[in-house]
Amino acid sequence: MKDTLTPAAPVIVARDLNLTFQTGDGPVHALKDVNLTINKGDFVSFIGPSGCGKTTFLRCIAALEHPTGGALSVNGMTPDEARRRRAYGYVFQAAGLYPWRTIAGNIKLPLEIMGFSKAEQQERVDRVLELVELAGFGGKYPWQLSGGMQQRASIARALAFDADILLMDEPFGALDEIVRDRLNEEVLKLWARTGKTIGFVTHSIPEAVYLSTKIVVMSPRPGRITDVIDSPLPRERPLDIRDSREFIEIAHRVREGLRAGHQDD
């Protein structure tokens, strides 16, 4: 007898979402009629050309930007309410670590602001350093770590207060391919261990296909969704899965979606 699987609950829901920036040169339509549902435990990558609204959409989820039309909910709340309840951690393109603080000190910073006890801060720092495979590096300073290790420390900081949602804005874009591959593998392991819902911005088709359960393909400005691809790949993915027929077919569909977006522009 088969087990009955409970459908995953929606975590992020966008309905007819629009965002227009008013500038001195006139309005800029950053997002247009975006409709998307992200369920609990999804790993969703956003891919598209520069200026297509990938990061803008992520920033709307984080209440760093505010839509001018439509509706957006995060854990059933407005993005502002979700931010006040610490519903997400955010990893930016640059690690953004303070050079005068140790790695542990950088990770502790949001915990200090949130009022955690010193004992709880240390317990959480130790736990997330272990998660990102930086145990033993808490006493180092950012300049003593490689770029890839700094990004892992940035991820640890975002994980420290144990939010259910992790938003990652092209965190590996500046790294070389070898380091990027290694961090892609580590992020998948991290996702498997924590069960978090992840939103991930990238310009790389192989990265999007390798990491994601769902790939959101976006068009040039005004940012629209041209395709949403539910990946058939297994959750456990060795790097050599990129040579498989399924992987290549998904990558082809992503590429076609990007091309269609340009043709519609």
CSV table of C-alpha atoms in Angstrom, one decimal:
chain,number,residue,atom,x,y,z
A,1,MET,CA,0.0,0.0,0.0
A,2,LYS,CA,1.4,3.4,-1.0
A,3,ASP,CA,1.9,6.2,1.5
A,4,THR,CA,-0.3,9.2,0.9
A,5,LEU,CA,1.9,12.2,0.4
A,6,THR,CA,0.8,15.5,1.9
A,7,PRO,CA,1.0,18.3,-0.7
A,8,ALA,CA,3.7,20.8,0.1
A,9,ALA,CA,2.4,24.1,1.5
A,10,PRO,CA,2.8,27.3,-0.5
A,11,VAL,CA,5.5,29.5,1.1
A,12,ILE,CA,5.7,32.3,-1.5
A,13,VAL,CA,2.8,33.3,-3.7
A,14,ALA,CA,2.9,36.1,-6.3
A,15,ARG,CA,-0.3,37.0,-8.2
A,16,ASP,CA,-0.2,39.5,-11.1
A,17,LEU,CA,2.8,41.2,-9.5
A,18,ASN,CA,4.0,44.4,-11.0
A,19,LEU,CA,6.8,46.9,-10.0
A,20,THR,CA,7.4,50.2,-11.7
A,21,PHE,CA,10.2,52.5,-10.7
A,22,GLN,CA,9.8,56.2,-11.2
A,23,THR,CA,13.0,57.8,-12.5
A,24,GLY,CA,14.0,61.1,-13.9
A,25,ASP,CA,13.9,59.6,-17.4
A,26,GLY,CA,10.4,58.2,-16.9
A,27,PRO,CA,8.9,55.0,-15.5
A,28,VAL,CA,11.0,51.7,-15.6
A,29,HIS,CA,8.8,48.6,-15.6
A,30,ALA,CA,10.9,46.1,-13.6
A,31,LEU,CA,8.3,43.4,-13.2
A,32,LYS,CA,5.1,42.7,-15.1
A,33,ASP,CA,2.2,40.3,-14.3
A,34,VAL,CA,4.4,37.9,-12.4
A,35,ASN,CA,2.5,34.8,-11.2
A,36,LEU,CA,4.4,32.2,-9.2
A,37,THR,CA,3.9,29.7,-6.3
A,38,ILE,CA,6.9,28.4,-4.4
A,39,ASN,CA,6.2,25.5,-2.1
A,40,LYS,CA,7.9,24.5,1.1
A,41,GLY,CA,11.2,22.7,0.5
A,42,ASP,CA,11.4,23.9,-3.2
A,43,PHE,CA,14.8,24.9,-4.6
A,44,VAL,CA,13.8,27.6,-7.1
A,45,SER,CA,16.3,29.2,-9.5
A,46,PHE,CA,15.6,32.5,-11.3
A,47,ILE,CA,17.4,32.9,-14.6
A,48,GLY,CA,17.3,35.5,-17.3
A,49,PRO,CA,19.4,38.3,-18.9
A,50,SER,CA,20.7,41.2,-16.8
A,51,GLY,CA,17.9,43.7,-15.9
A,52,CYS,CA,15.1,41.1,-16.3
A,53,GLY,CA,13.9,41.5,-12.7
A,54,LYS,CA,15.4,38.4,-11.1
A,55,THR,CA,17.0,40.2,-8.2
A,56,THR,CA,14.1,42.7,-8.0
A,57,PHE,CA,11.7,39.8,-7.4
A,58,LEU,CA,14.0,38.4,-4.7
A,59,ARG,CA,14.1,41.8,-3.1
A,60,CYS,CA,10.3,42.1,-3.2
A,61,ILE,CA,10.1,38.8,-1.2
A,62,ALA,CA,12.6,40.2,1.3
A,63,ALA,CA,10.6,43.5,1.5
A,64,LEU,CA,13.6,45.4,0.2
A,65,GLU,CA,11.5,46.6,-2.7
A,66,HIS,CA,7.7,47.1,-2.7
A,67,PRO,CA,5.5,46.1,-5.6
A,68,THR,CA,3.3,48.7,-7.2
A,69,GLY,CA,0.6,46.3,-8.2
A,70,GLY,CA,-0.7,42.7,-7.6
A,71,ALA,CA,-0.2,40.6,-4.5
A,72,LEU,CA,2.8,38.9,-2.8
A,73,SER,CA,2.7,36.7,0.3
A,74,VAL,CA,5.5,35.1,2.3
A,75,ASN,CA,4.4,32.4,4.8
A,76,GLY,CA,0.9,33.7,4.5
A,77,MET,CA,2.0,37.2,5.5
A,78,THR,CA,3.0,40.4,3.7
A,79,PRO,CA,6.7,40.6,3.0
A,80,ASP,CA,7.0,43.3,5.6
A,81,GLU,CA,5.5,41.1,8.2
A,82,ALA,CA,7.6,38.2,7.2
A,83,ARG,CA,10.8,40.4,7.5
A,84,ARG,CA,9.8,41.4,11.0
A,85,ARG,CA,9.3,37.8,11.9
A,86,ARG,CA,12.7,36.9,10.5
A,87,ALA,CA,11.2,34.5,8.0
A,88,TYR,CA,14.2,34.5,5.7
A,89,GLY,CA,18.0,34.7,5.5
A,90,TYR,CA,19.5,36.7,2.5
A,91,VAL,CA,22.8,36.0,0.8
A,92,PHE,CA,24.0,38.8,-1.4
A,93,GLN,CA,26.3,38.7,-4.5
A,94,ALA,CA,29.3,39.8,-2.3
A,95,ALA,CA,30.0,38.1,1.0
A,96,GLY,CA,29.7,41.5,2.8
A,97,LEU,CA,31.7,40.4,5.8
A,98,TYR,CA,33.1,43.1,8.2
A,99,PRO,CA,36.9,42.8,8.0
A,100,TRP,CA,37.4,43.9,11.6
A,101,ARG,CA,35.2,41.0,12.9
A,102,THR,CA,36.2,37.4,12.9
A,103,ILE,CA,34.1,34.9,10.9
A,104,ALA,CA,32.4,33.9,14.1
A,105,GLY,CA,31.9,37.6,15.0
A,106,ASN,CA,30.3,38.2,11.6
A,107,ILE,CA,27.9,35.3,12.0
A,108,LYS,CA,27.0,36.5,15.5
A,109,LEU,CA,26.1,40.0,14.3
A,110,PRO,CA,22.4,39.3,13.5
A,111,LEU,CA,22.1,37.2,16.6
A,112,GLU,CA,23.4,40.0,18.7
A,113,ILE,CA,20.9,42.4,17.1
A,114,MET,CA,18.1,40.0,17.8
A,115,GLY,CA,19.1,39.6,21.4
A,116,PHE,CA,20.2,36.0,21.7
A,117,SER,CA,22.2,35.1,24.8
A,118,LYS,CA,25.9,34.7,24.4
A,119,ALA,CA,25.6,30.9,25.0
A,120,GLU,CA,22.9,30.6,22.3
A,121,GLN,CA,25.0,32.7,19.9
A,122,GLN,CA,28.0,30.4,20.3
A,123,GLU,CA,25.8,27.3,19.9
A,124,ARG,CA,24.3,28.6,16.7
A,125,VAL,CA,27.7,29.8,15.3
A,126,ASP,CA,29.2,26.4,16.0
A,127,ARG,CA,26.3,24.6,14.3
A,128,VAL,CA,26.2,26.7,11.1
A,129,LEU,CA,30.0,26.6,10.7
A,130,GLU,CA,29.7,22.8,10.8
A,131,LEU,CA,26.9,23.0,8.2
A,132,VAL,CA,28.9,25.0,5.7
A,133,GLU,CA,32.1,22.9,6.4
A,134,LEU,CA,34.0,25.8,8.1
A,135,ALA,CA,34.3,24.3,11.6
A,136,GLY,CA,37.6,25.5,13.0
A,137,PHE,CA,37.6,28.8,11.0
A,138,GLY,CA,35.5,30.9,13.4
A,139,GLY,CA,38.5,32.7,14.8
A,140,LYS,CA,39.9,33.7,11.4
A,141,TYR,CA,39.3,37.1,9.7
A,142,PRO,CA,37.7,37.4,6.3
A,143,TRP,CA,40.9,38.4,4.6
A,144,GLN,CA,42.4,35.1,5.8
A,145,LEU,CA,39.8,33.1,3.8
A,146,SER,CA,39.4,32.4,0.1
A,147,GLY,CA,36.5,34.0,-1.8
A,148,GLY,CA,34.6,30.7,-1.8
A,149,MET,CA,35.1,30.3,2.0
A,150,GLN,CA,33.9,33.9,2.5
A,151,GLN,CA,30.7,33.1,0.6
A,152,ARG,CA,30.2,30.0,2.8
A,153,ALA,CA,30.6,32.2,5.8
A,154,SER,CA,28.0,34.5,4.4
A,155,ILE,CA,25.6,31.6,4.0
A,156,ALA,CA,26.4,30.6,7.6
A,157,ARG,CA,25.4,34.0,8.7
A,158,ALA,CA,22.1,33.8,6.8
A,159,LEU,CA,21.4,30.4,8.4
A,160,ALA,CA,22.3,31.4,12.0
A,161,PHE,CA,18.8,32.5,13.1
A,162,ASP,CA,17.3,29.4,11.4
A,163,ALA,CA,14.8,31.0,9.0
A,164,ASP,CA,12.8,28.6,6.9
A,165,ILE,CA,13.5,30.5,3.7
A,166,LEU,CA,17.0,31.2,2.2
A,167,LEU,CA,17.2,33.9,-0.5
A,168,MET,CA,20.5,33.8,-2.5
A,169,ASP,CA,21.3,36.5,-5.1
A,170,GLU,CA,23.9,35.1,-7.5
A,171,PRO,CA,26.2,34.2,-4.6
A,172,PHE,CA,28.8,32.3,-6.7
A,173,GLY,CA,28.9,34.5,-9.8
A,174,ALA,CA,32.3,36.0,-9.1
A,175,LEU,CA,34.0,32.6,-8.4
A,176,ASP,CA,35.9,30.4,-10.8
A,177,GLU,CA,34.3,27.3,-12.3
A,178,ILE,CA,36.1,24.8,-10.1
A,179,VAL,CA,35.1,26.6,-6.8
A,180,ARG,CA,31.6,27.2,-8.1
A,181,ASP,CA,31.1,23.5,-8.8
A,182,ARG,CA,32.3,22.7,-5.3
A,183,LEU,CA,29.9,25.2,-3.7
A,184,ASN,CA,27.0,24.0,-5.9
A,185,GLU,CA,27.5,20.6,-4.4
A,186,GLU,CA,27.7,21.9,-0.9
A,187,VAL,CA,24.6,24.0,-1.3
A,188,LEU,CA,22.7,20.9,-2.4
A,189,LYS,CA,23.9,19.0,0.6
A,190,LEU,CA,23.0,21.9,2.8
A,191,TRP,CA,19.5,22.1,1.3
A,192,ALA,CA,19.1,18.3,1.8
A,193,ARG,CA,20.1,18.5,5.5
A,194,THR,CA,18.0,21.6,6.4
A,195,GLY,CA,14.9,21.2,4.2
A,196,LYS,CA,14.8,25.0,3.7
A,197,THR,CA,13.0,26.7,0.9
A,198,ILE,CA,15.6,28.3,-1.4
A,199,GLY,CA,15.2,31.1,-3.9
A,200,PHE,CA,18.4,31.4,-6.0
A,201,VAL,CA,19.3,34.0,-8.7
A,202,THR,CA,21.8,33.0,-11.4
A,203,HIS,CA,22.9,33.8,-14.9
A,204,SER,CA,24.2,30.2,-15.5
A,205,ILE,CA,22.0,27.7,-17.2
A,206,PRO,CA,24.1,24.6,-15.9
A,207,GLU,CA,23.9,26.0,-12.4
A,208,ALA,CA,20.2,26.6,-12.5
A,209,VAL,CA,19.5,23.1,-13.9
A,210,TYR,CA,21.9,21.4,-11.5
A,211,LEU,CA,20.5,23.0,-8.3
A,212,SER,CA,16.8,23.4,-8.8
A,213,THR,CA,13.6,21.6,-8.3
A,214,LYS,CA,11.9,24.4,-10.2
A,215,ILE,CA,13.5,26.8,-12.8
A,216,VAL,CA,11.9,30.2,-13.4
A,217,VAL,CA,12.9,31.6,-16.8
A,218,MET,CA,12.5,35.4,-17.1
A,219,SER,CA,12.4,37.8,-20.1
A,220,PRO,CA,14.2,41.1,-20.6
A,221,ARG,CA,12.5,44.2,-19.0
A,222,PRO,CA,9.7,44.4,-18.2
A,223,GLY,CA,10.5,41.3,-16.3
A,224,ARG,CA,8.0,38.5,-17.1
A,225,ILE,CA,8.1,34.8,-16.6
A,226,THR,CA,8.4,33.0,-19.9
A,227,ASP,CA,8.6,29.4,-18.5
A,228,VAL,CA,8.5,27.5,-15.2
A,229,ILE,CA,10.2,24.2,-15.4
A,230,ASP,CA,9.6,21.5,-12.8
A,231,SER,CA,12.8,19.4,-12.8
A,232,PRO,CA,12.5,15.6,-13.1
A,233,LEU,CA,16.0,15.1,-11.8
A,234,PRO,CA,16.5,13.2,-8.5
A,235,ARG,CA,17.3,15.3,-5.4
A,236,GLU,CA,20.6,13.6,-5.0
A,237,ARG,CA,22.7,14.9,-7.9
A,238,PRO,CA,26.4,14.1,-8.5
A,239,LEU,CA,28.1,16.6,-10.8
A,240,ASP,CA,28.3,14.1,-13.6
A,241,ILE,CA,24.5,14.2,-13.9
A,242,ARG,CA,25.2,17.2,-16.1
A,243,ASP,CA,26.2,14.8,-18.8
A,244,SER,CA,22.9,13.0,-18.7
A,245,ARG,CA,20.2,13.2,-21.4
A,246,GLU,CA,17.6,14.6,-19.0
A,247,PHE,CA,19.9,17.3,-17.8
A,248,ILE,CA,20.8,18.4,-21.4
A,249,GLU,CA,17.1,18.4,-22.3
A,250,ILE,CA,16.2,20.7,-19.4
A,251,ALA,CA,19.1,23.0,-20.3
A,252,HIS,CA,17.8,23.1,-23.8
A,253,ARG,CA,14.3,24.1,-22.6
A,254,VAL,CA,15.8,26.9,-20.4
A,255,ARG,CA,17.8,28.2,-23.4
A,256,GLU,CA,14.7,28.1,-25.6
A,257,GLY,CA,12.8,30.0,-22.9
A,258,LEU,CA,15.5,32.7,-22.8
A,259,ARG,CA,15.5,33.0,-26.6
A,260,ALA,CA,11.7,33.2,-26.7
A,261,GLY,CA,11.8,36.0,-24.1
A,262,HIS,CA,14.1,38.0,-26.3
A,263,GLN,CA,11.9,37.5,-29.3
A,264,ASP,CA,8.9,38.7,-27.5
A,265,ASP,CA,10.7,41.9,-26.3
